[in-house]
Structures are given as C-alpha cells and as structure tokens.
Coordinates of C-alpha atoms (C1' of nucleotides) in Angstrom, one line a residue:
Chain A
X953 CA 89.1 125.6 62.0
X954 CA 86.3 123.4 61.8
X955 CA 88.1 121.4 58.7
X956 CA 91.3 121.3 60.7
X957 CA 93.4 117.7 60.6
X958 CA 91.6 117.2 63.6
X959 CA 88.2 117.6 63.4
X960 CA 85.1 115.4 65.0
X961 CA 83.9 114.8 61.2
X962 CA 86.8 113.5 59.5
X963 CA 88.0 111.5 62.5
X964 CA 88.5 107.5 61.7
X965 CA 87.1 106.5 65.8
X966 CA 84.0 105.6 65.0
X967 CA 83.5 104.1 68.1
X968 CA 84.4 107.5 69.9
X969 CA 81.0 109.1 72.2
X970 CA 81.5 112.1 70.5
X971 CA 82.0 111.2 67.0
X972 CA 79.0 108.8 67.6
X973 CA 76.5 112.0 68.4
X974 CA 77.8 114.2 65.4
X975 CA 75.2 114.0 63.4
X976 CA 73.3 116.5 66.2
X977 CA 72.8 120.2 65.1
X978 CA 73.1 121.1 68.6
X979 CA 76.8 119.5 68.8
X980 CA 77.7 121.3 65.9
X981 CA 78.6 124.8 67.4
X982 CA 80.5 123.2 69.9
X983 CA 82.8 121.3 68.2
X984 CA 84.4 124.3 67.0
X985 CA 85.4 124.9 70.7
X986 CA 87.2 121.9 70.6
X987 CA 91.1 122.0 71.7
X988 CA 93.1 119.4 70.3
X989 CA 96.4 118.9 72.1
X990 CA 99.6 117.6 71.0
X991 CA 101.2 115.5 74.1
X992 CA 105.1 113.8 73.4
X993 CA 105.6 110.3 75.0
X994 CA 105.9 110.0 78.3
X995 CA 104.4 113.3 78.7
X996 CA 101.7 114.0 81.9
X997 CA 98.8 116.0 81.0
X998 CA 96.7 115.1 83.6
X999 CA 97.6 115.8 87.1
X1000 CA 96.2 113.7 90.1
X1001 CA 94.6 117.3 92.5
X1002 CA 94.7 119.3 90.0
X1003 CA 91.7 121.0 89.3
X1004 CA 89.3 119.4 86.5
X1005 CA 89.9 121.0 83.2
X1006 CA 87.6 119.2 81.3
X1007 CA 87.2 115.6 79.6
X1008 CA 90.0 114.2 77.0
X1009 CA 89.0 112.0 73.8
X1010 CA 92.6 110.4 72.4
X1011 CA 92.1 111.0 69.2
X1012 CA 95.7 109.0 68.2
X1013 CA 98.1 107.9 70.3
X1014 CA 98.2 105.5 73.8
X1015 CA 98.0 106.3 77.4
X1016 CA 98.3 105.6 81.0
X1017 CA 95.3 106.1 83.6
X1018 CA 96.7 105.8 87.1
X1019 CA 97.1 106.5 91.0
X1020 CA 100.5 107.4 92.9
X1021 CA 100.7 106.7 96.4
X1022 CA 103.4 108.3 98.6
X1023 CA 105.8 105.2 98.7
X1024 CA 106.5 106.1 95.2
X1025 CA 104.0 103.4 94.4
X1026 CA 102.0 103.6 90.9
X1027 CA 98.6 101.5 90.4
X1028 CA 97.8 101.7 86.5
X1029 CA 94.5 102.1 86.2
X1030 CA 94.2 101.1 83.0
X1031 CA 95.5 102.1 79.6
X1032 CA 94.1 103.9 76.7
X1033 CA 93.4 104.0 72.8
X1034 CA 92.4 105.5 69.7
X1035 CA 89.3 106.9 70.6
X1036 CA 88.7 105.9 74.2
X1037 CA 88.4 108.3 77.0
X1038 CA 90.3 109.9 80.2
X1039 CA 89.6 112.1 82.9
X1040 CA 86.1 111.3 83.6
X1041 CA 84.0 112.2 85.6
X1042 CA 84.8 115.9 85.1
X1043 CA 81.6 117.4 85.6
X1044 CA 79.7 116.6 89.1
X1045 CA 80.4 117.6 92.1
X1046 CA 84.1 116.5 92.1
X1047 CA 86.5 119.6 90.9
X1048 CA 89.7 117.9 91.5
X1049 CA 91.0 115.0 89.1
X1050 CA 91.4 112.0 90.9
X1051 CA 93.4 110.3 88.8
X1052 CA 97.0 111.2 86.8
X1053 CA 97.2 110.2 82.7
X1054 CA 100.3 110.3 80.9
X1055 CA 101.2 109.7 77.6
X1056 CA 102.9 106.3 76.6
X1057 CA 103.6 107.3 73.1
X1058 CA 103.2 110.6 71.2
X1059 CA 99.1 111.5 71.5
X1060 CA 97.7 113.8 70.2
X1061 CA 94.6 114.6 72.8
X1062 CA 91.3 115.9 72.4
X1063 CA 90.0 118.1 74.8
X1064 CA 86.7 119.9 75.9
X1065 CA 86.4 122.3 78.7
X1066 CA 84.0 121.9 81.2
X1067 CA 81.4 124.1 79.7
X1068 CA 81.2 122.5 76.8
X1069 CA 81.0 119.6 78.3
X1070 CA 77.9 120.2 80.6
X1071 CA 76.1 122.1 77.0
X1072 CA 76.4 119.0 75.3
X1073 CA 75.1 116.1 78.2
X1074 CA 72.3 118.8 79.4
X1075 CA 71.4 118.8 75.8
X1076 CA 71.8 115.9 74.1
X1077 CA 70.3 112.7 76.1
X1078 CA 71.1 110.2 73.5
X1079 CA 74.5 111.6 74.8
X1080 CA 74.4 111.2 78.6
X1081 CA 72.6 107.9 77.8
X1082 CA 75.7 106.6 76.0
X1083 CA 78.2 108.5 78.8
X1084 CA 76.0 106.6 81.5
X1085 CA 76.7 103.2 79.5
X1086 CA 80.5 103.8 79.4
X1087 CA 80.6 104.3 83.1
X1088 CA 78.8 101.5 83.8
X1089 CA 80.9 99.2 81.8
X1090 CA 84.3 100.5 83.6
X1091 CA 82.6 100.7 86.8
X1092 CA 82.1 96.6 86.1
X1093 CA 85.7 96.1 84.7
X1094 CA 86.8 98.0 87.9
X1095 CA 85.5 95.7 90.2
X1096 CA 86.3 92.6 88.6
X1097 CA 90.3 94.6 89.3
X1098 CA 89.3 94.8 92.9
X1099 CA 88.9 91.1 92.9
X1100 CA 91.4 90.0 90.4
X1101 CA 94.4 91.6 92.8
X1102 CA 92.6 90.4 95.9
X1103 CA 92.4 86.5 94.9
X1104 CA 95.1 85.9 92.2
X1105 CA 98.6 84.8 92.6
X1106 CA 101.0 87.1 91.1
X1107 CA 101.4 84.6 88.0
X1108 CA 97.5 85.0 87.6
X1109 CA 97.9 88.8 87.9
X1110 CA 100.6 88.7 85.2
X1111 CA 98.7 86.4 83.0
X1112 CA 95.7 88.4 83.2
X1113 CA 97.9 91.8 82.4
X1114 CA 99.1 90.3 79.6
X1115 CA 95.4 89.5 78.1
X1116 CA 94.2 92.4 78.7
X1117 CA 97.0 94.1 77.4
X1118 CA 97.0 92.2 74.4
X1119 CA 93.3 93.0 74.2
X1120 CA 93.7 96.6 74.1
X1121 CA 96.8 96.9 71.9
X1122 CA 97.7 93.9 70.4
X1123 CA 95.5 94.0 67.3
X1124 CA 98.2 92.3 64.8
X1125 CA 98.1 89.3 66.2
X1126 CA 101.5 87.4 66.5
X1127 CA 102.8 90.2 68.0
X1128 CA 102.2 91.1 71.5
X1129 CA 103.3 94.4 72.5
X1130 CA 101.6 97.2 69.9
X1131 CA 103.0 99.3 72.6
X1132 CA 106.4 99.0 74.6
X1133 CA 105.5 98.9 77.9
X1134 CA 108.4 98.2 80.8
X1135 CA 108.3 95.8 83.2
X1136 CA 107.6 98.4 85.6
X1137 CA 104.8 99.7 83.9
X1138 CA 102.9 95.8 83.2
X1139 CA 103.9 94.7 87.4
X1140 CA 102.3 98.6 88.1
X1141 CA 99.1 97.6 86.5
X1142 CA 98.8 94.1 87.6
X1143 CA 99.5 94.9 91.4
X1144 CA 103.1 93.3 91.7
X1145 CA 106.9 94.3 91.3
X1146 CA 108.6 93.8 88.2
X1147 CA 110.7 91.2 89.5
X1148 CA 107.6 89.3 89.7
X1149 CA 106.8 90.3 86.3
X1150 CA 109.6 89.4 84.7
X1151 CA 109.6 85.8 86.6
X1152 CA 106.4 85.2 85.5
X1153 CA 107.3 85.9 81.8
X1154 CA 110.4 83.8 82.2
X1155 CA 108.4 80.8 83.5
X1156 CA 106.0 81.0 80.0
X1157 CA 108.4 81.5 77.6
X1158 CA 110.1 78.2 79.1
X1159 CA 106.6 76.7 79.2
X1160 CA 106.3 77.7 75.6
X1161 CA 103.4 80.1 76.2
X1162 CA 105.1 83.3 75.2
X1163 CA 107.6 83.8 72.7
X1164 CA 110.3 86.8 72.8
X1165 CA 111.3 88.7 69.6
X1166 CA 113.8 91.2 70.9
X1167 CA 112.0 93.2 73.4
X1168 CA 108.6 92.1 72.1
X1169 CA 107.0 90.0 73.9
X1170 CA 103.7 87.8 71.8
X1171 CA 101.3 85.4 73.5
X1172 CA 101.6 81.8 71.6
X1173 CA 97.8 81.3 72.2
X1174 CA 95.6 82.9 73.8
X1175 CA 93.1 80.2 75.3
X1176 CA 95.9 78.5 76.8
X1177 CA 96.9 81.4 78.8
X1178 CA 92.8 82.4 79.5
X1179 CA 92.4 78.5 81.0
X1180 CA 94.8 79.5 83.5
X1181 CA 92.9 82.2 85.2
X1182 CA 88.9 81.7 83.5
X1183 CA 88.6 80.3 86.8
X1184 CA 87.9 83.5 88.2
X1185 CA 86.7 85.9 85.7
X1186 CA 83.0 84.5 84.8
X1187 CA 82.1 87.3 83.3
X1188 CA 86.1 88.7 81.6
X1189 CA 85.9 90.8 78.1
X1190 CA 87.6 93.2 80.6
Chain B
X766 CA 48.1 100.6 95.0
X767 CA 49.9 103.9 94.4
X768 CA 49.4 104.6 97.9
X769 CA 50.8 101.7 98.9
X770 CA 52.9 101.3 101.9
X771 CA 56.2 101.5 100.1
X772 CA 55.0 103.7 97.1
X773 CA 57.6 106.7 96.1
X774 CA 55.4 109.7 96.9
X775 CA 55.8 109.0 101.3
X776 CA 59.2 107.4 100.7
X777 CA 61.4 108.9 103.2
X778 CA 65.2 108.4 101.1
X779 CA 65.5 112.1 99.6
X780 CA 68.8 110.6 98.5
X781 CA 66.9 108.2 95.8
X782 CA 67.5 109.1 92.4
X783 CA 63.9 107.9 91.8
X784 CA 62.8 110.4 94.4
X785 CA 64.2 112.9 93.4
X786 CA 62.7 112.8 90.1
X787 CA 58.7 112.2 91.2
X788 CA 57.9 115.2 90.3
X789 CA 58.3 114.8 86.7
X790 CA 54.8 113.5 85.6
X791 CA 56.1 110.9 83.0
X792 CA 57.3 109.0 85.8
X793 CA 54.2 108.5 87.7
X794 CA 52.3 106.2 85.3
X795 CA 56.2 103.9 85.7
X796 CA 56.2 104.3 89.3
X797 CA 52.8 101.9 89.4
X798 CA 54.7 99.2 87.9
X799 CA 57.1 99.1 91.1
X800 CA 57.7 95.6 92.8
X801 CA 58.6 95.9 96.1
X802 CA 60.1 92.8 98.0
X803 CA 60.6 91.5 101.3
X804 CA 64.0 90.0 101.5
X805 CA 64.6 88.7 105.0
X806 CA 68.4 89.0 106.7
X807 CA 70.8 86.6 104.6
X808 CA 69.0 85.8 101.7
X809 CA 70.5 86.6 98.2
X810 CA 68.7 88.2 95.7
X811 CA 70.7 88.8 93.2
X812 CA 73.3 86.3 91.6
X813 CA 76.0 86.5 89.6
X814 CA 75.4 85.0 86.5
X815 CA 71.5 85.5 86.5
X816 CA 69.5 87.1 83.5
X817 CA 69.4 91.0 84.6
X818 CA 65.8 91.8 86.3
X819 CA 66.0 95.1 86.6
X820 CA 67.3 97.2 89.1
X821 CA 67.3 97.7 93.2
X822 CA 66.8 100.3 95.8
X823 CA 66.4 99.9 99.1
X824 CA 63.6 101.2 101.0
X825 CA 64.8 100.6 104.4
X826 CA 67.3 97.4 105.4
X827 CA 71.3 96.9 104.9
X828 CA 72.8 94.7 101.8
X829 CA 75.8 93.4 101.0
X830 CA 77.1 93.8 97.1
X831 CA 79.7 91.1 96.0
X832 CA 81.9 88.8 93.6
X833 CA 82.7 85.2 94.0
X834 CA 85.8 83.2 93.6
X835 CA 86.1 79.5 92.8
X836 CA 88.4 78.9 96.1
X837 CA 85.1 80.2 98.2
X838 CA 86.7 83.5 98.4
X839 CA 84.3 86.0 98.4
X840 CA 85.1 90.1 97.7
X841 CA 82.5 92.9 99.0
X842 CA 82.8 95.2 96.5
X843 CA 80.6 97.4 98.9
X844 CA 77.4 98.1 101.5
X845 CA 74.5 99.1 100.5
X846 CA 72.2 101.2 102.8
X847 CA 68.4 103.2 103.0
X848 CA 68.1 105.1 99.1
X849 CA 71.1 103.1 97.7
X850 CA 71.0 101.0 94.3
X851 CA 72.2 97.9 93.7
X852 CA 72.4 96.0 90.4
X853 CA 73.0 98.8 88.1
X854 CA 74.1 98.2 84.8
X855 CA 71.5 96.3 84.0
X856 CA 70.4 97.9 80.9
X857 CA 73.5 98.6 78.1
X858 CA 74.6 95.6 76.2
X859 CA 75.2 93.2 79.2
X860 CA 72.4 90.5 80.1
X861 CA 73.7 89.0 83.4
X862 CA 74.4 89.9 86.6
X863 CA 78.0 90.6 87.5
X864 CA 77.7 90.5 91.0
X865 CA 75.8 88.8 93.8
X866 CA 74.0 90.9 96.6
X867 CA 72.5 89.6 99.6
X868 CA 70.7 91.2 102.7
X869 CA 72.4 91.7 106.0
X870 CA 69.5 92.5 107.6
X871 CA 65.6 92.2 107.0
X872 CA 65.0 94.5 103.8
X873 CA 62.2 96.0 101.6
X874 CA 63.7 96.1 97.9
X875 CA 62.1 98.5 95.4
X876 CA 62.4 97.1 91.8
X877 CA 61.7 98.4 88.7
X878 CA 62.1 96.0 85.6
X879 CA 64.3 96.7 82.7
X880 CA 61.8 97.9 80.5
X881 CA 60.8 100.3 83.2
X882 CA 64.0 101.5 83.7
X883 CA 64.6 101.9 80.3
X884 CA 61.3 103.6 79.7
X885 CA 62.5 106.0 82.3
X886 CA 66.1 106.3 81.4
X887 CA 65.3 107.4 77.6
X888 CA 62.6 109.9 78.5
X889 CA 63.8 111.9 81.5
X890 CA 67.1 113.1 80.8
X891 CA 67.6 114.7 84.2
X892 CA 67.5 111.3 85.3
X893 CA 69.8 110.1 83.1
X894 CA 72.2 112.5 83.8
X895 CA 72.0 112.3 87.8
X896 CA 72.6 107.8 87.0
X897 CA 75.8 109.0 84.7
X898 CA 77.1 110.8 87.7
X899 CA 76.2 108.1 90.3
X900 CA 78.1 105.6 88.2
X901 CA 80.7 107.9 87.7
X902 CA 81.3 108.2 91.7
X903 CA 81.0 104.3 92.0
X904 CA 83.6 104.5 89.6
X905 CA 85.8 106.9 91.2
X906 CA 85.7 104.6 94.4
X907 CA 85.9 101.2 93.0
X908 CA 89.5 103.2 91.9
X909 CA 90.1 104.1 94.8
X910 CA 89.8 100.6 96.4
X911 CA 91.9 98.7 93.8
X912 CA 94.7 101.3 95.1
X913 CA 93.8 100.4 98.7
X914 CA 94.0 96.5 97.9
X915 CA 97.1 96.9 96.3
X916 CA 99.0 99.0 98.8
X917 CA 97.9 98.9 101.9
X918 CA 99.3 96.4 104.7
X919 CA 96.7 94.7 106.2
X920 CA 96.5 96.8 109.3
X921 CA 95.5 99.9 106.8
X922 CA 93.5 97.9 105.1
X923 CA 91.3 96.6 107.9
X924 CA 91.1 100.5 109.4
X925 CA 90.1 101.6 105.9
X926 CA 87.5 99.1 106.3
X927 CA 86.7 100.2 109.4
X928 CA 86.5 104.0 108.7
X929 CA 84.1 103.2 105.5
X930 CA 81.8 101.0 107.7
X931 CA 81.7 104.3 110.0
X932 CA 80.9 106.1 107.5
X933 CA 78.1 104.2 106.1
X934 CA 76.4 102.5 108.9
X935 CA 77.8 104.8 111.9
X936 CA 75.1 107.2 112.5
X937 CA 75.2 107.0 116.4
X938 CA 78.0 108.4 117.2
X939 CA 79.5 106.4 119.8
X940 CA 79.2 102.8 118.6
X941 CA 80.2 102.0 115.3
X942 CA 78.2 99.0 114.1
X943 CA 75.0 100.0 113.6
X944 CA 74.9 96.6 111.2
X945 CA 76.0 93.5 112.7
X946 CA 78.7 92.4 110.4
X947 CA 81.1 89.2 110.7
X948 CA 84.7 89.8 111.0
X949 CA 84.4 87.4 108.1
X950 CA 82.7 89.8 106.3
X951 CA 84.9 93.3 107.6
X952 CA 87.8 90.6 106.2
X953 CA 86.2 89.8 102.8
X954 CA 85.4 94.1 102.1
X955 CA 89.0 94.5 103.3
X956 CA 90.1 91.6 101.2
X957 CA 92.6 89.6 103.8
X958 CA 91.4 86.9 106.4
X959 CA 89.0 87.2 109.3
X960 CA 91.9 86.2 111.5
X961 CA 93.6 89.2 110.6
X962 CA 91.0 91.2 110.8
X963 CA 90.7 90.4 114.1
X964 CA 94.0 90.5 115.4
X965 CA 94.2 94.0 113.5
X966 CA 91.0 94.8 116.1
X967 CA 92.7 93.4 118.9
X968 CA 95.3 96.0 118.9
X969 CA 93.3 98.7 118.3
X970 CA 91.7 97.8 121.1
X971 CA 94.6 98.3 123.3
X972 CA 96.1 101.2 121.5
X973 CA 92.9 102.6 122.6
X974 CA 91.6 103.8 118.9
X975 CA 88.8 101.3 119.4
X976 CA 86.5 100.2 122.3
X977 CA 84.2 97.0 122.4
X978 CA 80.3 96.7 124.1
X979 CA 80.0 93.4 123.6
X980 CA 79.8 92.2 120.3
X981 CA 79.5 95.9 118.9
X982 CA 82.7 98.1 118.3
X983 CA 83.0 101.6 118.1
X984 CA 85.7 104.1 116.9
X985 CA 87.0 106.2 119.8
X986 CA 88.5 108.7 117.6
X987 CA 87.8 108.8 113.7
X988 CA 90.9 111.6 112.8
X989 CA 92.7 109.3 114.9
X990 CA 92.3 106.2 112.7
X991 CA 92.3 108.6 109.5
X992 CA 95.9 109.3 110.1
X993 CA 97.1 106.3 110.1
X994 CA 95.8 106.0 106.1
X995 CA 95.6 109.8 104.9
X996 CA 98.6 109.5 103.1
X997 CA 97.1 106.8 100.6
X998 CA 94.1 108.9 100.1
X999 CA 94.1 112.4 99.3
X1000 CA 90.5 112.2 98.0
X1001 CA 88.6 109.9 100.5
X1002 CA 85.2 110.2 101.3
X1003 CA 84.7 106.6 99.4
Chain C
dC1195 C1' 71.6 73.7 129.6
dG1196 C1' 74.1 72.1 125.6
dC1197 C1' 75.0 72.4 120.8
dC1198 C1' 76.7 75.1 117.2
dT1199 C1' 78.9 78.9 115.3
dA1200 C1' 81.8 82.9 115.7
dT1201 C1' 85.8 84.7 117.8
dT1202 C1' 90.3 84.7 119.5
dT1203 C1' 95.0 83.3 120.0
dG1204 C1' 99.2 80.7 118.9
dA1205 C1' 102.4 78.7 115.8
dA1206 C1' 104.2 77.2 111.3
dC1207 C1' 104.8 77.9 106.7
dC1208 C1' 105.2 80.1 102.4
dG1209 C1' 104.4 83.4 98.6
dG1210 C1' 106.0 87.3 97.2
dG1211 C1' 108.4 91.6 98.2
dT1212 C1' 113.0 93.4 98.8
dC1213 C1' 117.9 93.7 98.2
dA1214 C1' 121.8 93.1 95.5
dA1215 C1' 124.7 91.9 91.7
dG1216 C1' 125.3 90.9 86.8
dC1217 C1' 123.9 91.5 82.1
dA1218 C1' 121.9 93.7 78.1
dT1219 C1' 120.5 97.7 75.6
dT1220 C1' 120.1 102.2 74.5
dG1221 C1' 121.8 106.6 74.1
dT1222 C1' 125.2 110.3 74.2
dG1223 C1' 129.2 112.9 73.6
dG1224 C1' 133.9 113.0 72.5
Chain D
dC1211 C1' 132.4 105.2 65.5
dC1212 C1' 133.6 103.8 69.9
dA1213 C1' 133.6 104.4 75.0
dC1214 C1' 131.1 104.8 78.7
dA1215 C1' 127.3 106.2 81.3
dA1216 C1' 122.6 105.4 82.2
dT1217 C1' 118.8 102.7 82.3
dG1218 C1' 116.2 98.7 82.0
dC1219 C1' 116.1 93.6 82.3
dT1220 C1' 117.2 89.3 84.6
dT1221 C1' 118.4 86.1 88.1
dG1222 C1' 119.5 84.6 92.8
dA1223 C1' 119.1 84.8 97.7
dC1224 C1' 117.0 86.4 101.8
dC1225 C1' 113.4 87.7 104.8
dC1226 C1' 109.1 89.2 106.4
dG1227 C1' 104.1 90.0 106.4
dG1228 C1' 100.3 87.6 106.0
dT1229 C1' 97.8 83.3 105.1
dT1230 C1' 96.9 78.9 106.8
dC1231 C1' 96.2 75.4 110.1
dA1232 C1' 94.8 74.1 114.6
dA1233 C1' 93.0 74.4 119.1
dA1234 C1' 90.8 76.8 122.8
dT1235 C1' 87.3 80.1 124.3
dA1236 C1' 83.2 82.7 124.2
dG1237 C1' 78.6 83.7 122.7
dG1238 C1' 74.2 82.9 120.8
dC1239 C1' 70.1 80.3 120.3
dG1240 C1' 66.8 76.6 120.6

DNA sequence: CGCCTATTTGAACCGGGTCAAGCATTGTGG
DNA sequence: CCACAATGCTTGACCCGGTTCAAATAGGCG
C-alpha cells in the first residue's frame, strides 16, 4: 500500500505540510494509515456539525470551504487546491466541524484520522511549527475578509473575487476561470447576489477589463483591476 | 529583575500560554528578557504597516485589535482582555504588522521580541502546539464573523456585538460594560454606523432586553438576546 | 459654568437586494 | 438528432434597509 498511486512520497505538492515533513522516520509508519478518498464533483464530504473525522490534504482536484446559514444563504469561505488543506482545526477541543467542503470538481482527498493526526504534531515540532504558520496566515487572510465585505461596494467585492480567484486557480494566464465556478458560487464568496455579480462583470467587460470566451471569463490585466480596490488591502497576497 | 512586579512566576492570567508553560526550565532564562510596558487608555501600540516587534500579552488592562480603511473606516476585528495576545503572527514569513491595536483602558503589555519568541517557539513543542490551536480558534471565529457581517441585518449584528462584549468584558453580572466603549466603537466591531448602533440600543431598551445606568448598559436577559441570532450560529461561543 | 465631545433623533437619499421575465445553454429521453 | 425540460445567465424595475446628513440634546471635564 505504501507505493499505492497515492502515496505521500511520489506525490507532485511539494508545497503540501505533509509531504514537506516526509523525510521524518517517525512519519513513516503513519503514512501507511493514510486514507485516500475519491470525491465526484459537486460532492460534500465534509459536513458543517458533524463530528470531526480527521484533517483532509487535496491531493488533486478543487474545493469549496464554506458556511450555510438557515435563509439558504452560503458564505464561501474560501476555495481549495492541489495540495492545500480543509477541515482544520480537527484536533483541540472542538469535536464538531464548523465548517461544510464540497467538491467543485472530481478530488481525489487525502485523509488522516484524528489519531494520526495528534501522533504526528505531538511528535514532530518542525510539524506543528509549520501547522501554527498556516493558521496564522489564514487567520490574517480571514480578517482582511471581515473587512473587505464590511467596507467595499459590491463592485470592489467582485473585483476582489475575481483576483483572488484568479490567484488560486488561474495559473495559465489569459484564461481566467481554471475552474467553472457559477455566478452563484463567485457572489457566495464575495458577500453579494449573483445579480450583482453578474452586473459587475457586465460593467468590465464593457470597460474592457474582462474579456468573455464562452463561459470563461479572463481578466485583461491584472493591475488595472488591483488599482481599483489596493486602496484597501495594504497588506493583499490574500 | 525576575522578581519584578510583572514577572511570569506571580502573574495571575492561568489562561496565558506563557504561563502555562513556566514550568518548563528552558523558558526561564527567555522569560528575563521580557519588556513590560505601560500603555496608558488610547494610545496605539501597535500599527499596521510597522516592522513586527514581537508579540503581546496583556497583564492586566482592555485593548482593542483592528484594520483601517482609506475612507476612515475602521474594523475591530476583536477585544482583547487580562492573558490575551495580540500581534501574533509575527514570526513566519511576514515582517509587518497587519493590524493596529490600541488600549481602551490603562494597560501593562508583556512583550517578548521575535527572537525570543522564536527561541521559545522552536524548543518547546508543547508550546508550539497550544499557539497552533490558539490560532486555530482565532481562525474558527474570524469565520464565524465574516458569516455574521455578511448576513446579519444590522439589528443582529449590533446584538451579536452586544452578546460577544458580554461575554468578554461582562463579569458582573448585572451591568454589561465593564469597558467603557463608544457606540462608535460597538458600531465599528459590528461593522455598521454608530447611529445604528444606537437606534438598535434604543429599542432594546424599550423591548425591555436591555436596561441603561447611566452611561453603562446591561443585558437583562442573555438567552433572551441569544434567540434572536441562534439560528446563524450553531457553534457560538466566539 | 461653559466648552467640547458623544449621544440621540429625525429625515432624505441611495446602494444593493429582491422579484420577475426573457434568453442562452446544457442535458435528456424519445 | 431533435424537442423540450431544466438550469443557469442576463437584464430591467422596484423597493427597502441602512447609510448619510443635519440638528438638537445630554454628558463629561477643565
């Protein structure tokens, strides 16, 4: 099992926590325990008051990290690559996740229990160190949310979706959308409806700041959109 | 100066991560190299954009942890009270400050430098471990308040507010303020206007879920208030 | 006591959420 | 392969909650 398709040491996401800590003896054993998951698109494997079964690594494939309130309202948390992980926070004192994660293409989902879990952060510091890091860093991109859908206009919130979006999935560059993300699902993440979303994209296209191929949507330059909302985000790479 | 009047050893805050971890005998030679500062009632001490300095706890006193927009908007991400840390993330890869904190009342800071904290952070693992799940609880409620921002109508809004002030500042049980904060200030944690925030009062006032000595308001009934909210959170206690 | 600031209340305005209708696209089954 | 249903996208119009502006009142402090 341990030279399955899957495994920690062939993997390409170098920049996963795991994969990163590999070259420990101690982690070794505890790889094999490893469950690797195969989750269809649109698929929910994470269930918001469920009880915590443990921390996922997406080892290929996207995701959605988000909230539901009772109006039927969603608040995407954020979204999720190669290599990147969900359901944090799986360990202290917390035994329900707080959060839902669905797939938004075919993943394939890497997944240690709990136990395994607390072996390898009560073992390996270098570990927890890094895990510590990594909540740090959201911890900072989640506040700079809190403000962002406090202070912007909707056409800020869009605009700022749409970088961050293309900062997460947009790697070949003329293209936006790596992913095909509704309306619904890009006005859920920035805090708005879709009618506002699609507005907003209507007003740059005409203002020759987005360009349309099919369903595709591709931002025409970057810095023009950024100078549009750098105003508020100091401190962005969010 | 070990037995300083501030020193770690008679510190009162069994909460403090550094506390709790004074036993460990590495620590004591680092917990010499504490600065402790007086920071009287409104002056900032940290500010977004600064080179990091290290991190903050407070001895005793009341703070207020923020971001700043262009338009003089201002967001309070949260309050800070006795044991609590502010300025985290001050080690990783980041070099600035990505918030602002200033006192609400007259308070004694504890500091430790960055090379301190990373001196600490890289030899005692516990440690490590118990800042991993701290962040990871910040994280879980800076979540939880993009959701409320979102959402809520201002009226929930202002009681979550409200009900999180309670929780952290409302030891006496029958007023609620022990700080003395600005309606401006309940307005920018809420994030809405002060005007709202005090018409939202108002009527609480006369619903009879809130009562007024003086300047100083107190929650008649916290279940009360919860109801009006509980169905947005299903996993308060932020 | 008097100035200054915070609080309160009223009124007007407007951004954006909501509703509704038309259009495009995809998928499905006959 | 087409018809048609279902779903998502788009646009327009309306309306309301909440922000903004303004003015009056109360409170705090030298």
């Amino acid at each position: 099992m341990l030279t399955s398709k899957y495994d920690c040491f062939s993997c390409a996401n170098q920049n996963c926590l795991i994969k990163k800590h590999t070259s420990s003896e101690f982690i070794q054993e505890l790889l094999r325990l490893k469950n690797t998951i195969a989750c269809k698109k649109g698929r929910q494997f994470i269930m918001e008051g469920a009880p915590i079964n443990g921390l996922f690594f997406v080892h290929t494939g996207k995701a959605k990290v988000l909230k539901t309130g009772i109006y039927g309202k969603e608040q995407i948390l954020r979204f999720v690559n190669d290599g990147e992980i969900i359901g944090h926070r799986g360990f202290g004192t917390r035994e329900k996740y707080s959060i839902s994660a669905l797939a938004i293409e075919d993943t394939i989902l890497c997944n240690f229990s709990n136990e395994v879990l607390k072996e390898m952060l009560q073992n390996i510091p270098a570990l927890t160190y890094d895990f510590m890091l990594f909540y740090a860093e959201e911890l900072n991109r989640s506040e700079i949310k809190v403000k962002t859908i406090a202070h912007m206009t909707v056409r800020e919130k869009v605009i700022d979706a749409l970088l961050y979006i293309n900062r997460k999935f947009g790697e070949n560059h003329k293209e936006l959308l790596n992913v095909q993300l509704s309306r619904q699902e890009i006005a859920d993440f920035a805090g708005t409806t879709d009618e506002q979303v699609i507005r907003t994209i209507s007003s740059l296209k005409k203002e020759g700041l987005l360009k349309a191929v099919g369903k595709k949507i591709g931002i025409i330059n970057v810095e023009n959109l950024k100078k549009e909302i750098s105003e508020h985000n100091y401190f962005l790479d969010s």
